[in-house]
mmCIF file of C-alpha atoms in Angstrom:
data_model
loop_
_atom_site.group_PDB
_atom_site.id
_atom_site.type_symbol
_atom_site.label_atom_id
_atom_site.label_comp_id
_atom_site.label_asym_id
_atom_site.label_seq_id
_atom_site.Cartn_x
_atom_site.Cartn_y
_atom_site.Cartn_z
ATOM 1 C CA ARG A 1 -34.803 -25.022 44.520
ATOM 2 C CA LYS A 2 -36.530 -22.605 42.154
ATOM 3 C CA GLU A 3 -37.105 -19.071 43.393
ATOM 4 C CA VAL A 4 -40.804 -19.320 42.632
ATOM 5 C CA GLU A 5 -42.612 -22.625 42.176
ATOM 6 C CA GLN A 6 -46.081 -23.356 40.895
ATOM 7 C CA ASP A 7 -47.979 -26.488 39.983
ATOM 8 C CA PRO A 8 -48.227 -26.296 36.179
ATOM 9 C CA GLY A 9 -51.620 -28.019 36.123
ATOM 10 C CA PRO A 10 -53.740 -28.094 34.108
ATOM 11 C CA PHE A 11 -56.603 -27.625 36.502
ATOM 12 C CA ASN A 12 -59.813 -28.610 34.728
ATOM 13 C CA VAL A 13 -62.837 -27.388 36.664
ATOM 14 C CA PRO A 14 -66.531 -27.050 35.829
ATOM 15 C CA GLU A 15 -68.200 -23.666 35.600
ATOM 16 C CA GLY A 16 -69.244 -22.391 38.990
ATOM 17 C CA ALA A 17 -66.589 -24.333 40.871
ATOM 18 C CA THR A 18 -64.102 -22.880 43.321
ATOM 19 C CA VAL A 19 -60.448 -23.433 42.538
ATOM 20 C CA ALA A 20 -57.293 -22.531 44.444
ATOM 21 C CA PHE A 21 -53.676 -22.233 43.367
ATOM 22 C CA ASN A 22 -50.640 -22.087 45.593
ATOM 23 C CA CYS A 23 -47.214 -20.717 44.877
ATOM 24 C CA THR A 24 -44.089 -21.080 47.012
ATOM 25 C CA TYR A 25 -41.095 -18.773 47.047
ATOM 26 C CA SER A 26 -37.611 -19.378 48.377
ATOM 27 C CA ASN A 27 -36.332 -15.925 49.313
ATOM 28 C CA SER A 28 -37.513 -14.961 52.781
ATOM 29 C CA ALA A 29 -36.607 -11.324 52.027
ATOM 30 C CA SER A 30 -39.322 -11.105 49.366
ATOM 31 C CA GLN A 31 -41.507 -8.046 49.813
ATOM 32 C CA SER A 32 -43.831 -7.749 46.832
ATOM 33 C CA PHE A 33 -46.253 -10.335 45.542
ATOM 34 C CA PHE A 34 -48.588 -10.405 42.580
ATOM 35 C CA TRP A 35 -50.804 -12.660 40.527
ATOM 36 C CA TYR A 36 -50.897 -12.196 36.769
ATOM 37 C CA ARG A 37 -52.988 -13.965 34.186
ATOM 38 C CA GLN A 38 -51.837 -14.762 30.701
ATOM 39 C CA ASP A 39 -54.123 -15.770 27.884
ATOM 40 C CA CYS A 40 -52.823 -17.813 24.986
ATOM 41 C CA ARG A 41 -50.567 -15.731 22.746
ATOM 42 C CA LYS A 42 -51.126 -12.611 24.832
ATOM 43 C CA GLU A 43 -49.060 -10.606 27.284
ATOM 44 C CA PRO A 44 -49.173 -11.234 31.055
ATOM 45 C CA LYS A 45 -51.686 -8.937 32.720
ATOM 46 C CA LEU A 46 -51.798 -7.938 36.350
ATOM 47 C CA LEU A 47 -54.671 -9.672 38.104
ATOM 48 C CA MET A 48 -54.029 -8.451 41.615
ATOM 49 C CA SER A 49 -51.373 -7.510 44.101
ATOM 50 C CA VAL A 50 -51.128 -9.620 47.246
ATOM 51 C CA TYR A 51 -51.059 -7.834 50.580
ATOM 52 C CA SER A 52 -49.942 -9.154 53.935
ATOM 53 C CA SER A 53 -53.453 -9.132 55.353
ATOM 54 C CA GLY A 54 -54.904 -10.828 52.300
ATOM 55 C CA ASN A 55 -57.146 -9.113 49.806
ATOM 56 C CA GLU A 56 -60.187 -9.723 47.700
ATOM 57 C CA ASP A 57 -61.294 -8.448 44.319
ATOM 58 C CA GLY A 58 -64.707 -9.723 43.364
ATOM 59 C CA ARG A 59 -64.488 -13.485 42.900
ATOM 60 C CA PHE A 60 -60.737 -13.494 43.471
ATOM 61 C CA THR A 61 -59.022 -13.751 46.853
ATOM 62 C CA ALA A 62 -55.281 -13.641 47.418
ATOM 63 C CA GLN A 63 -53.491 -14.672 50.587
ATOM 64 C CA LEU A 64 -49.898 -14.408 51.760
ATOM 65 C CA ASN A 65 -48.315 -16.726 54.307
ATOM 66 C CA ARG A 66 -44.861 -15.385 55.147
ATOM 67 C CA ALA A 67 -44.072 -18.071 57.693
ATOM 68 C CA SER A 68 -44.502 -20.841 55.131
ATOM 69 C CA GLN A 69 -43.422 -18.656 52.222
ATOM 70 C CA TYR A 70 -46.363 -19.156 49.929
ATOM 71 C CA ILE A 71 -49.099 -17.157 48.333
ATOM 72 C CA SER A 72 -52.444 -18.422 47.156
ATOM 73 C CA LEU A 73 -55.167 -17.421 44.738
ATOM 74 C CA LEU A 74 -58.770 -18.504 45.183
ATOM 75 C CA ILE A 75 -61.278 -18.148 42.379
ATOM 76 C CA ARG A 76 -64.925 -18.555 43.283
ATOM 77 C CA ASP A 77 -67.781 -19.236 40.871
ATOM 78 C CA SER A 78 -65.431 -19.979 37.976
ATOM 79 C CA LYS A 79 -66.373 -18.579 34.576
ATOM 80 C CA LEU A 80 -65.358 -19.841 31.159
ATOM 81 C CA SER A 81 -63.495 -16.556 30.738
ATOM 82 C CA ASP A 82 -61.260 -17.431 33.700
ATOM 83 C CA SER A 83 -59.523 -20.035 31.532
ATOM 84 C CA ALA A 84 -55.925 -18.852 31.318
ATOM 85 C CA THR A 85 -52.491 -19.390 32.813
ATOM 86 C CA TYR A 86 -51.997 -17.787 36.217
ATOM 87 C CA LEU A 87 -48.516 -16.555 37.018
ATOM 88 C CA CYS A 88 -47.221 -16.050 40.529
ATOM 89 C CA VAL A 89 -44.784 -13.141 40.807
ATOM 90 C CA VAL A 90 -42.462 -12.364 43.698
ATOM 91 C CA GLY A 91 -40.103 -9.437 44.185
ATOM 92 C CA VAL A 92 -37.399 -8.439 46.622
ATOM 93 C CA SER A 93 -37.376 -4.776 47.568
ATOM 94 C CA GLY A 94 -34.337 -2.750 46.699
ATOM 95 C CA GLY A 95 -35.624 -0.044 44.464
ATOM 96 C CA TYR A 96 -35.036 -1.773 41.167
ATOM 97 C CA GLN A 97 -38.416 -3.512 40.909
ATOM 98 C CA LYS A 98 -36.977 -6.770 39.597
ATOM 99 C CA VAL A 99 -39.338 -9.655 40.158
ATOM 100 C CA THR A 100 -39.331 -13.383 39.497
ATOM 101 C CA PHE A 101 -42.166 -15.006 37.589
ATOM 102 C CA GLY A 102 -43.328 -18.521 38.253
ATOM 103 C CA THR A 103 -43.881 -20.772 35.271
ATOM 104 C CA GLY A 104 -47.626 -20.540 35.680
ATOM 105 C CA THR A 105 -50.620 -22.725 36.470
ATOM 106 C CA LYS A 106 -52.982 -23.471 33.641
ATOM 107 C CA LEU A 107 -56.700 -23.300 34.381
ATOM 108 C CA GLN A 108 -59.357 -24.635 32.061
ATOM 109 C CA VAL A 109 -62.952 -23.965 33.038
ATOM 110 C CA ILE A 110 -65.288 -26.466 31.407
ATOM 111 C CA PRO A 111 -68.928 -25.784 30.476
ATOM 112 C CA ASP B 1 -53.555 6.368 29.516
ATOM 113 C CA ALA B 2 -51.230 4.716 27.027
ATOM 114 C CA GLY B 3 -49.711 1.454 28.124
ATOM 115 C CA VAL B 4 -46.348 0.019 27.154
ATOM 116 C CA ILE B 5 -45.988 0.239 23.404
ATOM 117 C CA GLN B 6 -43.890 -2.249 21.468
ATOM 118 C CA SER B 7 -43.053 -2.424 17.808
ATOM 119 C CA PRO B 8 -43.169 -4.249 15.546
ATOM 120 C CA ARG B 9 -45.973 -6.630 16.581
ATOM 121 C CA HIS B 10 -44.645 -9.312 14.262
ATOM 122 C CA GLU B 11 -41.272 -9.790 12.612
ATOM 123 C CA VAL B 12 -40.274 -12.506 10.198
ATOM 124 C CA THR B 13 -36.767 -12.428 8.859
ATOM 125 C CA GLU B 14 -34.017 -14.681 7.642
ATOM 126 C CA MET B 15 -31.190 -15.868 9.829
ATOM 127 C CA GLY B 16 -28.188 -13.616 9.840
ATOM 128 C CA GLN B 17 -30.228 -10.449 9.599
ATOM 129 C CA GLU B 18 -30.223 -7.743 12.249
ATOM 130 C CA VAL B 19 -33.423 -7.454 14.234
ATOM 131 C CA THR B 20 -34.381 -4.376 16.255
ATOM 132 C CA LEU B 21 -37.268 -4.426 18.717
ATOM 133 C CA ARG B 22 -38.578 -1.188 20.189
ATOM 134 C CA CYS B 23 -40.330 -0.252 23.381
ATOM 135 C CA LYS B 24 -41.909 2.866 24.821
ATOM 136 C CA PRO B 25 -42.572 2.478 28.556
ATOM 137 C CA ILE B 26 -45.444 4.030 30.455
ATOM 138 C CA SER B 27 -44.735 7.675 31.135
ATOM 139 C CA GLY B 28 -43.363 8.170 34.640
ATOM 140 C CA HIS B 29 -42.169 4.601 35.066
ATOM 141 C CA ASN B 30 -38.487 4.412 35.890
ATOM 142 C CA SER B 31 -37.826 0.694 35.428
ATOM 143 C CA LEU B 32 -37.916 -1.127 32.102
ATOM 144 C CA PHE B 33 -37.613 -4.858 31.496
ATOM 145 C CA TRP B 34 -37.069 -7.006 28.425
ATOM 146 C CA TYR B 35 -38.359 -10.603 28.551
ATOM 147 C CA ARG B 36 -38.382 -13.500 26.137
ATOM 148 C CA GLN B 37 -41.036 -16.225 26.206
ATOM 149 C CA THR B 38 -40.989 -19.627 24.554
ATOM 150 C CA MET B 39 -42.964 -22.791 25.182
ATOM 151 C CA MET B 40 -39.839 -24.618 26.259
ATOM 152 C CA ARG B 41 -38.303 -22.030 28.587
ATOM 153 C CA GLY B 42 -41.251 -19.934 29.717
ATOM 154 C CA LEU B 43 -40.784 -16.249 30.533
ATOM 155 C CA GLU B 44 -37.129 -15.261 30.852
ATOM 156 C CA LEU B 45 -35.815 -11.880 31.988
ATOM 157 C CA LEU B 46 -33.152 -10.706 29.563
ATOM 158 C CA ILE B 47 -32.182 -7.306 30.940
ATOM 159 C CA TYR B 48 -33.612 -4.481 32.971
ATOM 160 C CA PHE B 49 -32.958 -0.781 33.315
ATOM 161 C CA ASN B 50 -33.514 1.622 36.151
ATOM 162 C CA ASN B 51 -33.528 5.326 35.330
ATOM 163 C CA ASN B 52 -32.163 4.447 31.879
ATOM 164 C CA VAL B 53 -29.159 2.589 33.321
ATOM 165 C CA PRO B 54 -28.757 -1.163 32.704
ATOM 166 C CA ILE B 55 -28.821 -2.859 36.085
ATOM 167 C CA ASP B 56 -28.671 -6.553 35.281
ATOM 168 C CA ASP B 57 -28.020 -8.071 31.868
ATOM 169 C CA SER B 58 -27.173 -11.553 33.093
ATOM 170 C CA GLY B 59 -30.161 -12.949 31.246
ATOM 171 C CA MET B 60 -28.933 -11.829 27.846
ATOM 172 C CA PRO B 61 -28.192 -15.080 26.007
ATOM 173 C CA GLU B 62 -24.981 -14.073 24.289
ATOM 174 C CA ASP B 63 -23.131 -11.233 22.648
ATOM 175 C CA ARG B 64 -25.489 -11.247 19.701
ATOM 176 C CA PHE B 65 -28.024 -9.549 21.954
ATOM 177 C CA SER B 66 -27.726 -5.929 23.024
ATOM 178 C CA ALA B 67 -30.109 -3.438 24.599
ATOM 179 C CA LYS B 68 -30.082 0.305 25.015
ATOM 180 C CA MET B 69 -32.190 2.905 26.708
ATOM 181 C CA PRO B 70 -31.104 6.309 25.435
ATOM 182 C CA ASN B 71 -33.858 8.156 27.299
ATOM 183 C CA ALA B 72 -36.748 7.573 29.663
ATOM 184 C CA SER B 73 -39.253 6.985 26.881
ATOM 185 C CA PHE B 74 -37.472 4.598 24.541
ATOM 186 C CA SER B 75 -35.555 1.336 24.565
ATOM 187 C CA THR B 76 -34.311 -1.066 21.924
ATOM 188 C CA LEU B 77 -33.329 -4.710 21.921
ATOM 189 C CA LYS B 78 -31.108 -5.770 19.037
ATOM 190 C CA ILE B 79 -30.138 -9.189 17.800
ATOM 191 C CA GLN B 80 -27.254 -9.332 15.357
ATOM 192 C CA PRO B 81 -26.862 -11.749 13.688
ATOM 193 C CA SER B 82 -30.191 -13.456 14.304
ATOM 194 C CA GLU B 83 -30.553 -17.239 14.472
ATOM 195 C CA PRO B 84 -33.605 -19.534 14.251
ATOM 196 C CA ARG B 85 -33.333 -20.334 17.985
ATOM 197 C CA ASP B 86 -34.029 -16.662 18.715
ATOM 198 C CA SER B 87 -37.618 -17.190 17.556
ATOM 199 C CA ALA B 88 -39.859 -16.290 20.480
ATOM 200 C CA VAL B 89 -42.203 -13.650 21.801
ATOM 201 C CA TYR B 90 -40.295 -10.692 23.227
ATOM 202 C CA PHE B 91 -42.052 -8.603 25.851
ATOM 203 C CA CYS B 92 -41.169 -5.225 27.233
ATOM 204 C CA ALA B 93 -42.529 -4.191 30.634
ATOM 205 C CA SER B 94 -42.232 -1.114 32.823
ATOM 206 C CA SER B 95 -42.923 -0.280 36.430
ATOM 207 C CA GLY B 96 -42.783 2.613 38.833
ATOM 208 C CA THR B 97 -41.090 2.780 42.221
ATOM 209 C CA GLY B 98 -42.032 1.358 45.586
ATOM 210 C CA GLY B 99 -42.846 -2.228 44.689
ATOM 211 C CA GLN B 100 -45.257 -1.320 41.923
ATOM 212 C CA PRO B 101 -46.258 -4.125 39.527
ATOM 213 C CA GLN B 102 -44.917 -4.378 36.023
ATOM 214 C CA HIS B 103 -47.092 -3.631 33.032
ATOM 215 C CA PHE B 104 -46.417 -5.434 29.786
ATOM 216 C CA GLY B 105 -46.610 -4.424 26.172
ATOM 217 C CA ASP B 106 -48.361 -6.584 23.592
ATOM 218 C CA GLY B 107 -45.079 -8.244 22.666
ATOM 219 C CA THR B 108 -43.185 -8.789 19.428
ATOM 220 C CA ARG B 109 -43.593 -12.197 17.816
ATOM 221 C CA LEU B 110 -40.245 -12.902 16.189
ATOM 222 C CA SER B 111 -39.664 -15.675 13.691
ATOM 223 C CA ILE B 112 -36.192 -16.287 12.314
ATOM 224 C CA LEU B 113 -36.223 -18.518 9.252
#
């Protein structure tokens, strides 16, 4: 089983739609969780950290379910500019900050 | 504030040549990571440093690859001799302590002919 698993997609959604991605992780000792976005031929960029109680940043909501070992990302009112690959990132604490990246979920928002 | 700075942005060279990629992490970050990304294999961690010390180099493909971090503000990744299969985008990232997220440089697009 992969350490971090994501549905590769692509998810093709119309503008204004709500879309959700899930990501599962295998290490129950994982302590840090993030979502990154990566545009074509660009570097991964931090979208948001994921906190135990869940957190929201504008149209984006992240949730963590430790019991089932998954995190989710919800995007409301999708914009064309949201088209990108979304990477789930999971880390185990230990001071060295090493994390594991998922292979990403591709989102295409259609006019 | 300056982000992670990588150079060169693009490198095209012939197989057999030595390639040196450079990275300046964000000031104050104590962890530095080198990644490689290809369409086939996605984002792969090659090596990472903590406080300038290599912690895990298990992702380094083979002995042709080496990385150094002589001080807190500079790291290099060398490939010698280079081969066409080394063609990829190489990213450097840095992070602080306490579960802080990594921040990536713009990457070096390497093509080995």
